[in-house]
Amino acid sequence: MIIMNNKNKRKDTYYYLLLIISLAIFIRLLPLFILREPLSTDVWPLIRETNIIVSNSNVRIWNNSALGGYNNRIPGVLLFASVVSKATGISPFYVYSVINSLIIGESMLLFYLFIKKLGGNGLISISFTFFSGPFLIFTSSLLKEVFAYPFFFAILLLSYFAKNIKDLILISLTSITLVITHPLPTIFLVSTLLLIPILKFSIKYIYGNRKELLLKYRNNDKFLLITSLILALSFLIYYISYGVYGVKGYLVNSITPTFSFYIILIVFTYIFFMPKYHIYFKSYYYFLLIFLGLSILYISTFNFIVLSNKKYDWQIALIGLPLILLIPLWTEFEFFKPKDHLVVSSLFLVFTSSFLYAIISNTALQLISYRFVNYIIIGGGIVSGLLFNTIPKRRSLIFSEIILSIITGILTISIISTNLLYSLHWYLSSQWRYSYGFVNSAFTVYKLNTGNFPLYGDVKVAYLFNSLTNINMILSGNMHGLLILYKENFELGFYTPINVYNLNILPINLNSDVVMRSPYIYVIYYR
């Protein structure tokens, strides 16, 4: 009877796992069903370059003149999409639109296995993470970083539970793939895996070998350190020898002593506030206060959007709702530590240090600071899954979190897909969409610019032309060249790396010579 019950329970688990993964994939396909095109702006340069590789057999991946020298220097997704397109005959457009479903499914399965091996509820964890608004929107297109997530979760799983040298062989192969796919998750993973044994050693050194503080761990520190070393060496060798051009604009220049200072300060604070005479760690009570303060600071950087677009405030709140319940979950987690709590502590320390550095000290990284929130959501998923199996009284709160995540995720993705409203920069605004008409119109301007006039445009325009030509994002009264504008510039403003400007107050004349006007773009010639 017990055996039969276990079989039925396993069967139910697999059924719910399939249901959750199917729902997550379906929601991410909504933009394709409604718009007939991919959601994210970031995917269009990848489609363009994959088309070049597929249609011209003489173009090699290292050909900067043909491929621009950016995406082809971190070419994991380009190589994958090109091979799939060649092997199946499917156009790159549909490869990037549909194949993302397989990547999301694989990421969810690997994350589920990791939580299960930790002793948590994998269904709860993947529901929390993959339905939370920001993470759901970001992973709705086959971007370089989204393609890297399966390798990120695979290395986390393999290294944490590694037992012998055979595991290291698989870890090495997966690490190389991650390194050539995207630098950001590689750096996060190196820091996280390295920090776990450092935290453990620090606790032991400061507080002695106390059983209530040094709980039983299933991981082997040796394998975590070796994996960190493999990833770090692979990263340095690859990006110094080949990939540096692909990241030098925003990442290489960002690895500074300031970042080291932030992470050391936050880790030291975490260790210092551990009480010597209590079983439970209370350091994150202090840490949460710091984090909430930083969150308020982060929101204040977008204050000009909130003030100038009052009608969009509810959408801004909509994105953050699933994360609000993370606070009581985390405080409960701190009072009832599961065995493997240091993996969560390490994740949160690394991600929050990076988030702090991005929004305060590095202007280039402020544009991608939303990506750090995605990794905090991954940590929140681990917390939810572990708590669900250890503290039954918190199950109702966790269920509320999951339901709220699903509802807000569906609402936000639907808002973008149906193009009903625009809101916060990078999440619900036009930044997340290029229409076919916009892309074709913009490239028409580029091709017809035989006089090689300087081109002006905002972040969205600059990213579309990334590696093809330089786009000036500084507007002034003495401009000379072509200014490319689109509808949302007039509605929401002109986006630059450091601010959003109202076109009406900029020192430019919108009534100058209009050389092109279409439903998608508006091109002005300044003599």
PDB file of C-alpha atoms in Angstrom, residues 107-259:
ATOM      1  CA  SER A 107      15.979  25.611 -17.323  1.00  0.00           C
ATOM      2  CA  MET A 108      12.880  24.772 -15.276  1.00  0.00           C
ATOM      3  CA  LEU A 109      13.744  21.058 -15.150  1.00  0.00           C
ATOM      4  CA  LEU A 110      17.319  21.702 -13.993  1.00  0.00           C
ATOM      5  CA  PHE A 111      16.183  24.204 -11.356  1.00  0.00           C
ATOM      6  CA  TYR A 112      13.528  21.721 -10.207  1.00  0.00           C
ATOM      7  CA  LEU A 113      16.165  18.969  -9.814  1.00  0.00           C
ATOM      8  CA  PHE A 114      18.453  21.277  -7.843  1.00  0.00           C
ATOM      9  CA  ILE A 115      15.702  22.165  -5.357  1.00  0.00           C
ATOM     10  CA  LYS A 116      14.631  18.508  -5.045  1.00  0.00           C
ATOM     11  CA  LYS A 117      18.187  17.475  -4.207  1.00  0.00           C
ATOM     12  CA  LEU A 118      18.314  20.233  -1.595  1.00  0.00           C
ATOM     13  CA  GLY A 119      15.233  18.657  -0.019  1.00  0.00           C
ATOM     14  CA  GLY A 120      12.824  21.415  -1.033  1.00  0.00           C
ATOM     15  CA  ASN A 121       9.674  21.531  -3.134  1.00  0.00           C
ATOM     16  CA  GLY A 122      10.785  21.976  -6.724  1.00  0.00           C
ATOM     17  CA  LEU A 123       7.284  22.729  -8.012  1.00  0.00           C
ATOM     18  CA  ILE A 124       6.977  25.696  -5.677  1.00  0.00           C
ATOM     19  CA  SER A 125      10.441  26.997  -6.585  1.00  0.00           C
ATOM     20  CA  ILE A 126       9.964  26.936 -10.349  1.00  0.00           C
ATOM     21  CA  SER A 127       6.507  28.486  -9.985  1.00  0.00           C
ATOM     22  CA  PHE A 128       7.858  31.366  -7.911  1.00  0.00           C
ATOM     23  CA  THR A 129      10.821  32.069 -10.177  1.00  0.00           C
ATOM     24  CA  PHE A 130       9.472  31.472 -13.674  1.00  0.00           C
ATOM     25  CA  PHE A 131       6.147  33.279 -13.162  1.00  0.00           C
ATOM     26  CA  SER A 132       7.469  36.383 -11.383  1.00  0.00           C
ATOM     27  CA  GLY A 133       6.809  39.388 -13.612  1.00  0.00           C
ATOM     28  CA  PRO A 134      10.330  40.681 -14.387  1.00  0.00           C
ATOM     29  CA  PHE A 135      11.791  37.193 -14.906  1.00  0.00           C
ATOM     30  CA  LEU A 136       8.824  36.093 -17.034  1.00  0.00           C
ATOM     31  CA  ILE A 137       9.091  39.083 -19.350  1.00  0.00           C
ATOM     32  CA  PHE A 138      12.873  38.868 -19.691  1.00  0.00           C
ATOM     33  CA  THR A 139      12.792  35.151 -20.567  1.00  0.00           C
ATOM     34  CA  SER A 140      10.098  35.515 -23.237  1.00  0.00           C
ATOM     35  CA  SER A 141      12.695  35.777 -26.020  1.00  0.00           C
ATOM     36  CA  LEU A 142      15.776  33.731 -26.878  1.00  0.00           C
ATOM     37  CA  LEU A 143      18.385  36.216 -25.683  1.00  0.00           C
ATOM     38  CA  LYS A 144      22.027  35.382 -25.017  1.00  0.00           C
ATOM     39  CA  GLU A 145      21.531  35.422 -21.253  1.00  0.00           C
ATOM     40  CA  VAL A 146      18.313  33.385 -21.428  1.00  0.00           C
ATOM     41  CA  PHE A 147      20.170  30.774 -23.483  1.00  0.00           C
ATOM     42  CA  ALA A 148      22.803  30.684 -20.711  1.00  0.00           C
ATOM     43  CA  TYR A 149      20.330  29.839 -17.913  1.00  0.00           C
ATOM     44  CA  PRO A 150      20.271  26.033 -18.485  1.00  0.00           C
ATOM     45  CA  PHE A 151      24.067  25.951 -18.220  1.00  0.00           C
ATOM     46  CA  PHE A 152      23.935  28.183 -15.129  1.00  0.00           C
ATOM     47  CA  PHE A 153      21.515  25.819 -13.349  1.00  0.00           C
ATOM     48  CA  ALA A 154      23.365  22.719 -14.582  1.00  0.00           C
ATOM     49  CA  ILE A 155      26.707  23.882 -13.143  1.00  0.00           C
ATOM     50  CA  LEU A 156      25.048  24.906  -9.872  1.00  0.00           C
ATOM     51  CA  LEU A 157      23.497  21.432  -9.605  1.00  0.00           C
ATOM     52  CA  LEU A 158      26.580  19.458 -10.679  1.00  0.00           C
ATOM     53  CA  SER A 159      29.116  21.345  -8.562  1.00  0.00           C
ATOM     54  CA  TYR A 160      27.026  21.440  -5.395  1.00  0.00           C
ATOM     55  CA  PHE A 161      26.453  17.678  -5.409  1.00  0.00           C
ATOM     56  CA  ALA A 162      29.675  16.566  -7.138  1.00  0.00           C
ATOM     57  CA  LYS A 163      31.206  13.355  -5.795  1.00  0.00           C
ATOM     58  CA  ASN A 164      34.073  12.346  -8.074  1.00  0.00           C
ATOM     59  CA  ILE A 165      36.352  13.355 -10.934  1.00  0.00           C
ATOM     60  CA  LYS A 166      33.782  12.279 -13.552  1.00  0.00           C
ATOM     61  CA  ASP A 167      31.503  15.046 -12.377  1.00  0.00           C
ATOM     62  CA  LEU A 168      34.296  17.559 -12.951  1.00  0.00           C
ATOM     63  CA  ILE A 169      34.618  16.495 -16.601  1.00  0.00           C
ATOM     64  CA  LEU A 170      30.963  17.311 -17.214  1.00  0.00           C
ATOM     65  CA  ILE A 171      31.300  20.523 -15.202  1.00  0.00           C
ATOM     66  CA  SER A 172      34.286  21.588 -17.342  1.00  0.00           C
ATOM     67  CA  LEU A 173      32.424  21.060 -20.623  1.00  0.00           C
ATOM     68  CA  THR A 174      29.350  22.904 -19.353  1.00  0.00           C
ATOM     69  CA  SER A 175      31.519  25.728 -17.986  1.00  0.00           C
ATOM     70  CA  ILE A 176      33.130  26.355 -21.370  1.00  0.00           C
ATOM     71  CA  THR A 177      29.690  26.527 -22.980  1.00  0.00           C
ATOM     72  CA  LEU A 178      28.466  29.003 -20.359  1.00  0.00           C
ATOM     73  CA  VAL A 179      31.544  31.210 -20.779  1.00  0.00           C
ATOM     74  CA  ILE A 180      31.061  31.633 -24.544  1.00  0.00           C
ATOM     75  CA  THR A 181      27.311  32.190 -24.098  1.00  0.00           C
ATOM     76  CA  HIS A 182      27.168  35.130 -21.667  1.00  0.00           C
ATOM     77  CA  PRO A 183      29.594  36.738 -19.176  1.00  0.00           C
ATOM     78  CA  LEU A 184      27.103  37.899 -16.525  1.00  0.00           C
ATOM     79  CA  PRO A 185      25.832  34.503 -15.229  1.00  0.00           C
ATOM     80  CA  THR A 186      29.422  33.243 -15.399  1.00  0.00           C
ATOM     81  CA  ILE A 187      30.639  35.979 -13.048  1.00  0.00           C
ATOM     82  CA  PHE A 188      27.665  35.460 -10.722  1.00  0.00           C
ATOM     83  CA  LEU A 189      28.263  31.713 -10.593  1.00  0.00           C
ATOM     84  CA  VAL A 190      31.991  32.051  -9.890  1.00  0.00           C
ATOM     85  CA  SER A 191      31.256  34.478  -7.040  1.00  0.00           C
ATOM     86  CA  THR A 192      28.441  32.357  -5.569  1.00  0.00           C
ATOM     87  CA  LEU A 193      30.314  29.037  -5.605  1.00  0.00           C
ATOM     88  CA  LEU A 194      33.433  30.664  -4.193  1.00  0.00           C
ATOM     89  CA  LEU A 195      31.530  32.454  -1.435  1.00  0.00           C
ATOM     90  CA  ILE A 196      29.882  29.323   0.037  1.00  0.00           C
ATOM     91  CA  PRO A 197      33.133  27.828   1.457  1.00  0.00           C
ATOM     92  CA  ILE A 198      34.337  31.329   2.397  1.00  0.00           C
ATOM     93  CA  LEU A 199      31.191  31.900   4.484  1.00  0.00           C
ATOM     94  CA  LYS A 200      31.546  28.488   6.074  1.00  0.00           C
ATOM     95  CA  PHE A 201      35.202  29.097   6.950  1.00  0.00           C
ATOM     96  CA  SER A 202      34.418  32.582   8.310  1.00  0.00           C
ATOM     97  CA  ILE A 203      31.641  31.259  10.543  1.00  0.00           C
ATOM     98  CA  LYS A 204      33.927  28.540  11.868  1.00  0.00           C
ATOM     99  CA  TYR A 205      36.807  30.967  12.418  1.00  0.00           C
ATOM    100  CA  ILE A 206      34.727  33.594  14.250  1.00  0.00           C
ATOM    101  CA  TYR A 207      32.297  31.451  16.205  1.00  0.00           C
ATOM    102  CA  GLY A 208      34.134  28.173  16.552  1.00  0.00           C
ATOM    103  CA  ASN A 209      32.967  24.751  15.481  1.00  0.00           C
ATOM    104  CA  ARG A 210      29.428  25.130  16.834  1.00  0.00           C
ATOM    105  CA  LYS A 211      26.938  22.603  15.542  1.00  0.00           C
ATOM    106  CA  GLU A 212      24.024  25.012  15.616  1.00  0.00           C
ATOM    107  CA  LEU A 213      25.865  27.435  13.325  1.00  0.00           C
ATOM    108  CA  LEU A 214      27.768  25.000  11.151  1.00  0.00           C
ATOM    109  CA  LEU A 215      24.911  22.759  10.147  1.00  0.00           C
ATOM    110  CA  LYS A 216      25.403  19.550   8.203  1.00  0.00           C
ATOM    111  CA  TYR A 217      26.096  20.248   4.544  1.00  0.00           C
ATOM    112  CA  ARG A 218      25.856  17.809   1.677  1.00  0.00           C
ATOM    113  CA  ASN A 219      28.193  19.683  -0.620  1.00  0.00           C
ATOM    114  CA  ASN A 220      31.950  19.230  -0.892  1.00  0.00           C
ATOM    115  CA  ASP A 221      33.812  22.528  -0.681  1.00  0.00           C
ATOM    116  CA  LYS A 222      36.627  21.115  -2.786  1.00  0.00           C
ATOM    117  CA  PHE A 223      34.380  20.701  -5.823  1.00  0.00           C
ATOM    118  CA  LEU A 224      32.891  24.173  -5.385  1.00  0.00           C
ATOM    119  CA  LEU A 225      36.366  25.723  -5.330  1.00  0.00           C
ATOM    120  CA  ILE A 226      37.535  23.666  -8.327  1.00  0.00           C
ATOM    121  CA  THR A 227      34.424  24.631 -10.299  1.00  0.00           C
ATOM    122  CA  SER A 228      34.997  28.308  -9.467  1.00  0.00           C
ATOM    123  CA  LEU A 229      38.583  27.983 -10.652  1.00  0.00           C
ATOM    124  CA  ILE A 230      37.553  26.250 -13.908  1.00  0.00           C
ATOM    125  CA  LEU A 231      34.964  28.934 -14.642  1.00  0.00           C
ATOM    126  CA  ALA A 232      37.278  31.819 -13.728  1.00  0.00           C
ATOM    127  CA  LEU A 233      40.200  30.523 -15.820  1.00  0.00           C
ATOM    128  CA  SER A 234      37.948  29.739 -18.784  1.00  0.00           C
ATOM    129  CA  PHE A 235      36.433  33.211 -18.528  1.00  0.00           C
ATOM    130  CA  LEU A 236      39.788  34.999 -18.381  1.00  0.00           C
ATOM    131  CA  ILE A 237      41.396  32.966 -21.174  1.00  0.00           C
ATOM    132  CA  TYR A 238      38.411  33.315 -23.486  1.00  0.00           C
ATOM    133  CA  TYR A 239      37.637  36.996 -22.969  1.00  0.00           C
ATOM    134  CA  ILE A 240      41.258  38.132 -23.015  1.00  0.00           C
ATOM    135  CA  SER A 241      42.056  36.153 -26.174  1.00  0.00           C
ATOM    136  CA  TYR A 242      38.824  36.541 -28.163  1.00  0.00           C
ATOM    137  CA  GLY A 243      35.684  37.803 -26.468  1.00  0.00           C
ATOM    138  CA  VAL A 244      36.833  41.067 -24.908  1.00  0.00           C
ATOM    139  CA  TYR A 245      35.304  43.258 -27.638  1.00  0.00           C
ATOM    140  CA  GLY A 246      31.895  41.795 -26.924  1.00  0.00           C
ATOM    141  CA  VAL A 247      31.891  42.964 -23.308  1.00  0.00           C
ATOM    142  CA  LYS A 248      34.312  45.856 -23.064  1.00  0.00           C
ATOM    143  CA  GLY A 249      31.564  48.438 -23.341  1.00  0.00           C
ATOM    144  CA  TYR A 250      29.791  47.597 -20.084  1.00  0.00           C
ATOM    145  CA  LEU A 251      31.341  44.645 -18.298  1.00  0.00           C
ATOM    146  CA  VAL A 252      35.137  44.607 -18.407  1.00  0.00           C
ATOM    147  CA  ASN A 253      35.318  48.240 -17.333  1.00  0.00           C
ATOM    148  CA  SER A 254      32.884  47.442 -14.535  1.00  0.00           C
ATOM    149  CA  ILE A 255      35.095  44.935 -12.695  1.00  0.00           C
ATOM    150  CA  THR A 256      36.756  47.543 -10.518  1.00  0.00           C
ATOM    151  CA  PRO A 257      37.980  47.844  -6.932  1.00  0.00           C
ATOM    152  CA  THR A 258      34.652  49.541  -6.166  1.00  0.00           C
ATOM    153  CA  PHE A 259      32.735  46.333  -6.872  1.00  0.00           C
TER     154      PHE A 259
END
